[in-house]
Amino acid sequence: MSSKAEQKEKRKRLPFRWHKQDTELTLLALPTTIWYILFCFLPMFGIIIAFKNFRISGGFLSNVFKSPWVGFKNFEFLFKSNDAWVIIRNTIGYNIIFIILGIVLPVLFAIMIGLLHSRKASKVYQTMMFLPYFLSWVVVSAVGWAFLSFDKGIVNSMLVNMGGDPVNWYMEPSYWPFFLIFLNVWKGLGYGMVIYLATITSLDSTYYEAAIIDGASIWQQTRYITLPMLKLVIVMMFILSVGRIFYTDFGLFYQVTRDSNSLFNVATTIDVMVYKQLKTATVGMASAAAFVQSVLGCATILTANWIVRKIDSDSAMM
Amino acid sequence: MKKSWKFISMLCVLTLMLTALAACGGSNSASTTDESTKATDAPKDTTTVSKDIPTLVWWTIGGQVPNNFSKAIDAMNEYTAEKIGVKIDIKVASWGEWDTKINTIVNTGEPFDIMFTNSGKYSKQVAMGAFADITDLVQSESPDLYKAIPEKVWEGTKIGGKYYSVPTYKDSALTQYWVFDDKYVQKYNIDINNIKTLQDLEKPLRAMKAEGKNFYPMPMTQGDGLNGFFNEYDDLTLGFPPIGVKADDASRTVVSVLEQPDIMNNLKILHGLYQDGIINPDAPTKTEKDKGQAFFSAQAFPGAEVSWQINDAVEKYTMFQHYGPIYTTSTIQGSLNAISANSKYKKEALKYLELVNTDPKLRNMLAFGELGVDYQSVDGEKVIERTSDTWPLAAYTQGTFFDLAVQKGAPVDQWDQVKKLNDAATSSSILGFALDISDLQTEVANCQAVWDKYKYEVITGASDPEKMVPKITAELKSAGMDTIMKAAQEQINNYFK
């Protein structure tokens, strides 16, 4: 505590001066800064499209500036749409499940792999779990089709061979929440695990040695050493994923379901809708939807951080 | 705390400065394009411009681009550079991504000169201001082009009394055909002369089901359904089947199409066929067609089966007409080439389109590719034989059929027959009318979303119309269909006053 105060004092007493060190660090940060300005800050002005009746009158910029303002008219369709409720329910519902599973399962597997004695085996398992992450959803969609297609699918031909009737999987909404959740977990598990595993392997082994001498079982070691040490990382990952609660993986919900009409109620999320609007409706409407998504996302991340700070201020990010 | 405030205010200042910069950039680029268009407008400058031969960007639709694509384009450019002093850079959007890609290009203001567009898109793009008004230009700059296309077809492209595109004069009137693989016609003794309605089709199709449990006589995909199912209703160029005017309705009443007794009846037949396994059960989710179908429905013209036979490797297709020919605004707008409002070379673009529509040599190169590689000439520019099916460009998007060569195997007087069909065509009672949706965008977007949600199942017969149609109409009504219908009726009444 005292050292922190001391440091502050020191900093205050120093006159503001540009150090050589500052130049170096600034230069080092320059590429990233430029990248951020170009690709993260400049595109933000596109938000005004959501409030405009988009008209062509030259290049993109002059289109944006010369189009007439329409206030909140572009937002109307979002809230007048009959399916707004279904879409928001899907988006948030799936995300809540993904967030929970996306923390519980990777932590569980990370702990299990961390406990393995054989280094080789743990590397092999880890790599195998990581592999699906590198597949694009388009590929996954094709693989899914190979399994679930009505006439040529593996699952259906197995069903028929066993004397059952083939099922038209892409027209049965009741199965799809499970398929989607399974695929998301399958694809994201290895990636989610990396950070937890890195934390676990970097934990000071003396804690465990002391615990073993005291006669702690593996369960007790996990419960009283590993999990408390992981808490900070878990909370951080939680806040990060909550901030994206209004975003969904477009590939998963659009590609894998093959845009099947029958699955509308279980597979349409905000991103899918924005894409479909872009195809048929105006740019203004699509950007309005994306704008609402960003604002809500920003609100949720701030709320989540606020709640975390109330409970445990050390874990909060901001 | 203070520090973070400082940081935030700093950020705000920065962003403000950037917006100012961006604004400058915007006005600059606009003014330069203005100047350059002015420059080309001045008669003196055109000669200097044509000296360094402008290259026009033409966005069109097609398949996979083959290796010899640029070589074939070079040959075309050599020919046109000499003839009219214009070169072309053809950009191909694939069949699947065309919709999205063209929207992006128009919306981001990416420069292009000519763009293929069609009904359903065209009026929206014109409303956005994407295309140049060519009403006067086309008559002064390319009189031959204006003369080559009949008045009726030009009329069909009018929006607000002005031309914004060059229509492709081809089978501009819609004629709907039913096509059987001849193998089954022989085997099941199908009497094609007595098939007029969907009901007449039921008997032969059900007979064909005898081929086997996994044989589906009427295969469908989600996008097409039964092609031409809603043909009898003029869709007001909305591209949205649930609202329309019956093509032969003299009173021009806008109706809810799905609820009409004839459509309802056909939907019931379709659903029956689906339930009995005549239609493949995965039709609402199937995206790609199988090659070679036992039966299908298509908009076509005499001789069209020749190229299907080549593409599908089917020995013989038997096709017969069951509806049309009929002109509606949408059929005419089925294939249009529009010129960008920002193009520096509007006149050159028109000249090029004029040449496409009047010069058989260029027309054939565009439609068939590289002479000697993609096709062989059989009788000058009149009859050709395609030697590969790799040339990606779609001939129907480019220009008229009537200066195009006939493919070997098709009737030599093929295009005369098409012309006869056009001449014999009846007109929809609201021909020339196109709905202006600028005040209806919210309603149209919402109704479209509702229809998109159900359409695959409806048009493939997968869902029971007696349950689905009331449900869809209820949802459409709450999405604002009544408002669209009312506005459409008012607009029609004003137009035909």
mmCIF file of N, CA and C in Angstrom, chain A residues 152-250:
data_model
loop_
_atom_site.group_PDB
_atom_site.id
_atom_site.type_symbol
_atom_site.label_atom_id
_atom_site.label_comp_id
_atom_site.label_asym_id
_atom_site.label_seq_id
_atom_site.Cartn_x
_atom_site.Cartn_y
_atom_site.Cartn_z
ATOM 1 N N LYS A 152 -28.843 -38.636 -48.707
ATOM 2 C CA LYS A 152 -27.511 -39.217 -48.764
ATOM 3 C C LYS A 152 -26.805 -39.193 -47.412
ATOM 4 N N GLY A 153 -27.488 -38.747 -46.373
ATOM 5 C CA GLY A 153 -26.859 -38.587 -45.067
ATOM 6 C C GLY A 153 -26.535 -39.906 -44.383
ATOM 7 N N ILE A 154 -25.434 -39.895 -43.635
ATOM 8 C CA ILE A 154 -25.014 -41.107 -42.929
ATOM 9 C C ILE A 154 -26.044 -41.515 -41.883
ATOM 10 N N VAL A 155 -26.528 -40.524 -41.129
ATOM 11 C CA VAL A 155 -27.469 -40.825 -40.053
ATOM 12 C C VAL A 155 -28.721 -41.503 -40.597
ATOM 13 N N ASN A 156 -29.265 -40.935 -41.680
ATOM 14 C CA ASN A 156 -30.482 -41.516 -42.235
ATOM 15 C C ASN A 156 -30.250 -42.908 -42.803
ATOM 16 N N SER A 157 -29.121 -43.127 -43.447
ATOM 17 C CA SER A 157 -28.926 -44.463 -43.998
ATOM 18 C C SER A 157 -28.738 -45.475 -42.858
ATOM 19 N N MET A 158 -28.158 -45.020 -41.730
ATOM 20 C CA MET A 158 -28.070 -45.917 -40.583
ATOM 21 C C MET A 158 -29.458 -46.235 -40.052
ATOM 22 N N LEU A 159 -30.296 -45.199 -39.954
ATOM 23 C CA LEU A 159 -31.662 -45.394 -39.467
ATOM 24 C C LEU A 159 -32.412 -46.378 -40.354
ATOM 25 N N VAL A 160 -32.262 -46.194 -41.671
ATOM 26 C CA VAL A 160 -32.972 -47.069 -42.606
ATOM 27 C C VAL A 160 -32.460 -48.505 -42.483
ATOM 28 N N ASN A 161 -31.142 -48.652 -42.358
ATOM 29 C CA ASN A 161 -30.581 -49.992 -42.214
ATOM 30 C C ASN A 161 -31.077 -50.688 -40.956
ATOM 31 N N MET A 162 -31.337 -49.897 -39.937
ATOM 32 C CA MET A 162 -31.830 -50.504 -38.705
ATOM 33 C C MET A 162 -33.340 -50.643 -38.712
ATOM 34 N N GLY A 163 -33.945 -50.343 -39.882
ATOM 35 C CA GLY A 163 -35.379 -50.560 -40.031
ATOM 36 C C GLY A 163 -36.233 -49.366 -39.656
ATOM 37 N N GLY A 164 -35.603 -48.220 -39.412
ATOM 38 C CA GLY A 164 -36.389 -47.042 -39.051
ATOM 39 C C GLY A 164 -36.755 -46.215 -40.270
ATOM 40 N N ASP A 165 -37.430 -45.111 -40.033
ATOM 41 C CA ASP A 165 -37.764 -44.196 -41.117
ATOM 42 C C ASP A 165 -36.743 -43.070 -41.136
ATOM 43 N N PRO A 166 -36.368 -42.605 -42.346
ATOM 44 C CA PRO A 166 -35.436 -41.474 -42.390
ATOM 45 C C PRO A 166 -36.084 -40.207 -41.814
ATOM 46 N N VAL A 167 -35.276 -39.384 -41.190
ATOM 47 C CA VAL A 167 -35.787 -38.141 -40.611
ATOM 48 C C VAL A 167 -35.282 -36.970 -41.438
ATOM 49 N N ASN A 168 -36.160 -36.025 -41.689
ATOM 50 C CA ASN A 168 -35.748 -34.841 -42.429
ATOM 51 C C ASN A 168 -35.174 -33.827 -41.441
ATOM 52 N N TRP A 169 -33.905 -34.027 -41.103
ATOM 53 C CA TRP A 169 -33.313 -33.273 -39.990
ATOM 54 C C TRP A 169 -33.421 -31.785 -40.154
ATOM 55 N N TYR A 170 -33.230 -31.299 -41.380
ATOM 56 C CA TYR A 170 -33.204 -29.853 -41.559
ATOM 57 C C TYR A 170 -34.596 -29.229 -41.479
ATOM 58 N N MET A 171 -35.609 -30.069 -41.280
ATOM 59 C CA MET A 171 -36.952 -29.520 -41.140
ATOM 60 C C MET A 171 -37.546 -29.814 -39.779
ATOM 61 N N GLU A 172 -36.709 -30.276 -38.857
ATOM 62 C CA GLU A 172 -37.203 -30.602 -37.521
ATOM 63 C C GLU A 172 -36.594 -29.640 -36.504
ATOM 64 N N PRO A 173 -37.273 -28.538 -36.208
ATOM 65 C CA PRO A 173 -36.667 -27.542 -35.326
ATOM 66 C C PRO A 173 -36.319 -28.078 -33.941
ATOM 67 N N SER A 174 -37.017 -29.129 -33.496
ATOM 68 C CA SER A 174 -36.814 -29.536 -32.105
ATOM 69 C C SER A 174 -35.403 -30.034 -31.825
ATOM 70 N N TYR A 175 -34.724 -30.599 -32.837
ATOM 71 C CA TYR A 175 -33.379 -31.119 -32.591
ATOM 72 C C TYR A 175 -32.313 -30.036 -32.591
ATOM 73 N N TRP A 176 -32.605 -28.939 -33.275
ATOM 74 C CA TRP A 176 -31.515 -28.025 -33.617
ATOM 75 C C TRP A 176 -30.868 -27.275 -32.474
ATOM 76 N N PRO A 177 -31.618 -26.889 -31.435
ATOM 77 C CA PRO A 177 -30.899 -26.248 -30.325
ATOM 78 C C PRO A 177 -29.758 -27.125 -29.822
ATOM 79 N N PHE A 178 -29.983 -28.442 -29.796
ATOM 80 C CA PHE A 178 -28.927 -29.344 -29.299
ATOM 81 C C PHE A 178 -27.765 -29.425 -30.286
ATOM 82 N N PHE A 179 -28.118 -29.525 -31.575
ATOM 83 C CA PHE A 179 -27.054 -29.563 -32.592
ATOM 84 C C PHE A 179 -26.196 -28.311 -32.502
ATOM 85 N N LEU A 180 -26.866 -27.176 -32.433
ATOM 86 C CA LEU A 180 -26.129 -25.909 -32.453
ATOM 87 C C LEU A 180 -25.243 -25.772 -31.227
ATOM 88 N N ILE A 181 -25.794 -26.133 -30.074
ATOM 89 C CA ILE A 181 -25.004 -26.040 -28.840
ATOM 90 C C ILE A 181 -23.832 -27.007 -28.911
ATOM 91 N N PHE A 182 -24.111 -28.221 -29.372
ATOM 92 C CA PHE A 182 -23.039 -29.211 -29.463
ATOM 93 C C PHE A 182 -21.922 -28.717 -30.369
ATOM 94 N N LEU A 183 -22.306 -28.222 -31.548
ATOM 95 C CA LEU A 183 -21.288 -27.783 -32.508
ATOM 96 C C LEU A 183 -20.464 -26.626 -31.950
ATOM 97 N N ASN A 184 -21.140 -25.699 -31.291
ATOM 98 C CA ASN A 184 -20.430 -24.551 -30.745
ATOM 99 C C ASN A 184 -19.411 -25.009 -29.696
ATOM 100 N N VAL A 185 -19.833 -25.912 -28.832
ATOM 101 C CA VAL A 185 -18.935 -26.409 -27.790
ATOM 102 C C VAL A 185 -17.779 -27.171 -28.424
ATOM 103 N N TRP A 186 -18.112 -28.042 -29.351
ATOM 104 C CA TRP A 186 -17.111 -28.876 -30.025
ATOM 105 C C TRP A 186 -16.046 -28.006 -30.685
ATOM 106 N N LYS A 187 -16.508 -26.900 -31.309
ATOM 107 C CA LYS A 187 -15.578 -26.065 -32.048
ATOM 108 C C LYS A 187 -14.759 -25.165 -31.120
ATOM 109 N N GLY A 188 -15.380 -24.693 -30.037
ATOM 110 C CA GLY A 188 -14.710 -23.686 -29.228
ATOM 111 C C GLY A 188 -13.932 -24.229 -28.040
ATOM 112 N N LEU A 189 -14.141 -25.510 -27.722
ATOM 113 C CA LEU A 189 -13.567 -26.076 -26.492
ATOM 114 C C LEU A 189 -12.047 -25.918 -26.421
ATOM 115 N N GLY A 190 -11.366 -26.358 -27.462
ATOM 116 C CA GLY A 190 -9.908 -26.336 -27.433
ATOM 117 C C GLY A 190 -9.355 -24.936 -27.297
ATOM 118 N N TYR A 191 -9.995 -24.003 -27.992
ATOM 119 C CA TYR A 191 -9.546 -22.623 -27.957
ATOM 120 C C TYR A 191 -9.747 -22.029 -26.569
ATOM 121 N N GLY A 192 -10.935 -22.299 -25.995
ATOM 122 C CA GLY A 192 -11.225 -21.758 -24.677
ATOM 123 C C GLY A 192 -10.286 -22.317 -23.627
ATOM 124 N N MET A 193 -9.852 -23.556 -23.849
ATOM 125 C CA MET A 193 -9.038 -24.249 -22.860
ATOM 126 C C MET A 193 -7.642 -23.653 -22.733
ATOM 127 N N VAL A 194 -7.114 -23.129 -23.837
ATOM 128 C CA VAL A 194 -5.709 -22.706 -23.877
ATOM 129 C C VAL A 194 -5.354 -21.778 -22.726
ATOM 130 N N ILE A 195 -6.203 -20.771 -22.517
ATOM 131 C CA ILE A 195 -5.865 -19.761 -21.513
ATOM 132 C C ILE A 195 -5.887 -20.379 -20.111
ATOM 133 N N TYR A 196 -6.903 -21.206 -19.861
ATOM 134 C CA TYR A 196 -6.988 -21.830 -18.538
ATOM 135 C C TYR A 196 -5.795 -22.759 -18.309
ATOM 136 N N LEU A 197 -5.477 -23.498 -19.346
ATOM 137 C CA LEU A 197 -4.376 -24.457 -19.215
ATOM 138 C C LEU A 197 -3.061 -23.725 -18.965
ATOM 139 N N ALA A 198 -2.901 -22.598 -19.659
ATOM 140 C CA ALA A 198 -1.684 -21.815 -19.473
ATOM 141 C C ALA A 198 -1.590 -21.326 -18.034
ATOM 142 N N THR A 199 -2.735 -20.872 -17.496
ATOM 143 C CA THR A 199 -2.739 -20.411 -16.110
ATOM 144 C C THR A 199 -2.404 -21.555 -15.165
ATOM 145 N N ILE A 200 -3.014 -22.705 -15.424
ATOM 146 C CA ILE A 200 -2.804 -23.841 -14.517
ATOM 147 C C ILE A 200 -1.339 -24.272 -14.513
ATOM 148 N N THR A 201 -0.747 -24.356 -15.705
ATOM 149 C CA THR A 201 0.646 -24.821 -15.738
ATOM 150 C C THR A 201 1.607 -23.810 -15.118
ATOM 151 N N SER A 202 1.179 -22.537 -15.097
ATOM 152 C CA SER A 202 2.087 -21.543 -14.531
ATOM 153 C C SER A 202 1.900 -21.381 -13.022
ATOM 154 N N LEU A 203 0.953 -22.125 -12.459
ATOM 155 C CA LEU A 203 0.748 -22.012 -11.003
ATOM 156 C C LEU A 203 1.981 -22.540 -10.270
ATOM 157 N N ASP A 204 2.250 -21.892 -9.152
ATOM 158 C CA ASP A 204 3.415 -22.263 -8.360
ATOM 159 C C ASP A 204 3.236 -23.676 -7.802
ATOM 160 N N SER A 205 4.143 -24.575 -8.143
ATOM 161 C CA SER A 205 3.953 -25.974 -7.740
ATOM 162 C C SER A 205 4.135 -26.164 -6.236
ATOM 163 N N THR A 206 4.736 -25.190 -5.565
ATOM 164 C CA THR A 206 4.935 -25.360 -4.115
ATOM 165 C C THR A 206 3.611 -25.455 -3.369
ATOM 166 N N TYR A 207 2.594 -24.758 -3.880
ATOM 167 C CA TYR A 207 1.272 -24.870 -3.236
ATOM 168 C C TYR A 207 0.839 -26.320 -3.184
ATOM 169 N N TYR A 208 0.972 -26.972 -4.327
ATOM 170 C CA TYR A 208 0.509 -28.356 -4.419
ATOM 171 C C TYR A 208 1.362 -29.255 -3.547
ATOM 172 N N GLU A 209 2.684 -29.022 -3.574
ATOM 173 C CA GLU A 209 3.575 -29.859 -2.757
ATOM 174 C C GLU A 209 3.181 -29.742 -1.286
ATOM 175 N N ALA A 210 2.947 -28.516 -0.836
ATOM 176 C CA ALA A 210 2.536 -28.312 0.546
ATOM 177 C C ALA A 210 1.231 -29.035 0.820
ATOM 178 N N ALA A 211 0.300 -28.923 -0.129
ATOM 179 C CA ALA A 211 -1.013 -29.548 0.058
ATOM 180 C C ALA A 211 -0.880 -31.054 0.120
ATOM 181 N N ILE A 212 -0.025 -31.610 -0.730
ATOM 182 C CA ILE A 212 0.134 -33.072 -0.747
ATOM 183 C C ILE A 212 0.720 -33.541 0.588
ATOM 184 N N ILE A 213 1.685 -32.798 1.093
ATOM 185 C CA ILE A 213 2.264 -33.159 2.387
ATOM 186 C C ILE A 213 1.196 -33.138 3.478
ATOM 187 N N ASP A 214 0.279 -32.153 3.368
ATOM 188 C CA ASP A 214 -0.800 -32.095 4.347
ATOM 189 C C ASP A 214 -1.857 -33.158 4.098
ATOM 190 N N GLY A 215 -1.692 -33.936 3.015
ATOM 191 C CA GLY A 215 -2.601 -35.046 2.762
ATOM 192 C C GLY A 215 -3.852 -34.649 1.984
ATOM 193 N N ALA A 216 -3.768 -33.596 1.159
ATOM 194 C CA ALA A 216 -4.941 -33.186 0.388
ATOM 195 C C ALA A 216 -5.149 -34.124 -0.791
ATOM 196 N N SER A 217 -6.414 -34.481 -1.001
ATOM 197 C CA SER A 217 -6.724 -35.316 -2.167
ATOM 198 C C SER A 217 -6.710 -34.446 -3.429
ATOM 199 N N ILE A 218 -6.789 -35.101 -4.577
ATOM 200 C CA ILE A 218 -6.793 -34.340 -5.828
ATOM 201 C C ILE A 218 -7.985 -33.401 -5.864
ATOM 202 N N TRP A 219 -9.117 -33.899 -5.426
ATOM 203 C CA TRP A 219 -10.324 -33.073 -5.389
ATOM 204 C C TRP A 219 -10.099 -31.831 -4.533
ATOM 205 N N GLN A 220 -9.467 -32.050 -3.351
ATOM 206 C CA GLN A 220 -9.227 -30.906 -2.467
ATOM 207 C C GLN A 220 -8.226 -29.922 -3.069
ATOM 208 N N GLN A 221 -7.202 -30.471 -3.746
ATOM 209 C CA GLN A 221 -6.242 -29.574 -4.408
ATOM 210 C C GLN A 221 -6.934 -28.682 -5.434
ATOM 211 N N THR A 222 -7.817 -29.319 -6.199
ATOM 212 C CA THR A 222 -8.531 -28.561 -7.219
ATOM 213 C C THR A 222 -9.427 -27.510 -6.572
ATOM 214 N N ARG A 223 -10.140 -27.970 -5.583
ATOM 215 C CA ARG A 223 -11.146 -27.115 -4.950
ATOM 216 C C ARG A 223 -10.495 -25.918 -4.244
ATOM 217 N N TYR A 224 -9.382 -26.140 -3.576
ATOM 218 C CA TYR A 224 -8.834 -25.072 -2.744
ATOM 219 C C TYR A 224 -7.622 -24.366 -3.351
ATOM 220 N N ILE A 225 -7.011 -24.955 -4.371
ATOM 221 C CA ILE A 225 -5.859 -24.260 -4.962
ATOM 222 C C ILE A 225 -6.151 -23.827 -6.398
ATOM 223 N N THR A 226 -6.448 -24.801 -7.264
ATOM 224 C CA THR A 226 -6.573 -24.484 -8.691
ATOM 225 C C THR A 226 -7.712 -23.500 -8.956
ATOM 226 N N LEU A 227 -8.906 -23.834 -8.471
ATOM 227 C CA LEU A 227 -10.064 -22.995 -8.800
ATOM 228 C C LEU A 227 -9.922 -21.561 -8.293
ATOM 229 N N PRO A 228 -9.521 -21.355 -7.031
ATOM 230 C CA PRO A 228 -9.345 -19.954 -6.594
ATOM 231 C C PRO A 228 -8.309 -19.203 -7.420
ATOM 232 N N MET A 229 -7.251 -19.920 -7.837
ATOM 233 C CA MET A 229 -6.233 -19.236 -8.638
ATOM 234 C C MET A 229 -6.758 -18.905 -10.032
ATOM 235 N N LEU A 230 -7.700 -19.725 -10.516
ATOM 236 C CA LEU A 230 -8.249 -19.512 -11.864
ATOM 237 C C LEU A 230 -9.314 -18.427 -11.880
ATOM 238 N N LYS A 231 -9.787 -18.066 -10.676
ATOM 239 C CA LYS A 231 -10.968 -17.198 -10.609
ATOM 240 C C LYS A 231 -10.827 -15.935 -11.463
ATOM 241 N N LEU A 232 -9.678 -15.290 -11.344
ATOM 242 C CA LEU A 232 -9.473 -14.023 -12.039
ATOM 243 C C LEU A 232 -9.644 -14.193 -13.557
ATOM 244 N N VAL A 233 -9.018 -15.249 -14.059
ATOM 245 C CA VAL A 233 -9.107 -15.506 -15.506
ATOM 246 C C VAL A 233 -10.543 -15.810 -15.907
ATOM 247 N N ILE A 234 -11.202 -16.621 -15.068
ATOM 248 C CA ILE A 234 -12.587 -16.991 -15.391
ATOM 249 C C ILE A 234 -13.458 -15.743 -15.455
ATOM 250 N N VAL A 235 -13.312 -14.881 -14.472
ATOM 251 C CA VAL A 235 -14.144 -13.678 -14.453
ATOM 252 C C VAL A 235 -13.842 -12.805 -15.666
ATOM 253 N N MET A 236 -12.577 -12.698 -16.018
ATOM 254 C CA MET A 236 -12.206 -11.891 -17.171
ATOM 255 C C MET A 236 -12.850 -12.443 -18.452
ATOM 256 N N MET A 237 -12.737 -13.762 -18.609
ATOM 257 C CA MET A 237 -13.333 -14.383 -19.788
ATOM 258 C C MET A 237 -14.847 -14.192 -19.778
ATOM 259 N N PHE A 238 -15.423 -14.231 -18.592
ATOM 260 C CA PHE A 238 -16.870 -14.062 -18.468
ATOM 261 C C PHE A 238 -17.284 -12.668 -18.951
ATOM 262 N N ILE A 239 -16.553 -11.657 -18.458
ATOM 263 C CA ILE A 239 -16.905 -10.290 -18.869
ATOM 264 C C ILE A 239 -16.756 -10.130 -20.381
ATOM 265 N N LEU A 240 -15.672 -10.676 -20.906
ATOM 266 C CA LEU A 240 -15.456 -10.568 -22.350
ATOM 267 C C LEU A 240 -16.607 -11.192 -23.130
ATOM 268 N N SER A 241 -17.058 -12.362 -22.682
ATOM 269 C CA SER A 241 -18.103 -13.029 -23.462
ATOM 270 C C SER A 241 -19.456 -12.363 -23.235
ATOM 271 N N VAL A 242 -19.671 -11.795 -22.064
ATOM 272 C CA VAL A 242 -20.938 -11.098 -21.837
ATOM 273 C C VAL A 242 -21.036 -9.876 -22.749
ATOM 274 N N GLY A 243 -19.911 -9.248 -22.998
ATOM 275 C CA GLY A 243 -19.930 -8.082 -23.878
ATOM 276 C C GLY A 243 -20.373 -8.420 -25.278
ATOM 277 N N ARG A 244 -20.275 -9.684 -25.627
ATOM 278 C CA ARG A 244 -20.674 -10.080 -26.974
ATOM 279 C C ARG A 244 -21.989 -10.829 -26.967
ATOM 280 N N ILE A 245 -22.791 -10.574 -25.947
ATOM 281 C CA ILE A 245 -24.016 -11.372 -25.804
ATOM 282 C C ILE A 245 -25.014 -11.085 -26.924
ATOM 283 N N PHE A 246 -24.902 -9.949 -27.581
ATOM 284 C CA PHE A 246 -25.830 -9.667 -28.681
ATOM 285 C C PHE A 246 -25.244 -10.066 -30.036
ATOM 286 N N TYR A 247 -24.047 -10.601 -30.018
ATOM 287 C CA TYR A 247 -23.442 -11.079 -31.259
ATOM 288 C C TYR A 247 -23.493 -12.599 -31.257
ATOM 289 N N THR A 248 -23.724 -13.163 -32.422
ATOM 290 C CA THR A 248 -23.657 -14.605 -32.498
ATOM 291 C C THR A 248 -22.756 -14.966 -33.664
ATOM 292 N N ASP A 249 -22.363 -16.209 -33.661
ATOM 293 C CA ASP A 249 -21.509 -16.669 -34.747
ATOM 294 C C ASP A 249 -22.371 -16.861 -35.988
ATOM 295 N N PHE A 250 -22.226 -15.955 -36.938
ATOM 296 C CA PHE A 250 -23.059 -15.989 -38.141
ATOM 297 C C PHE A 250 -22.930 -17.331 -38.863
#
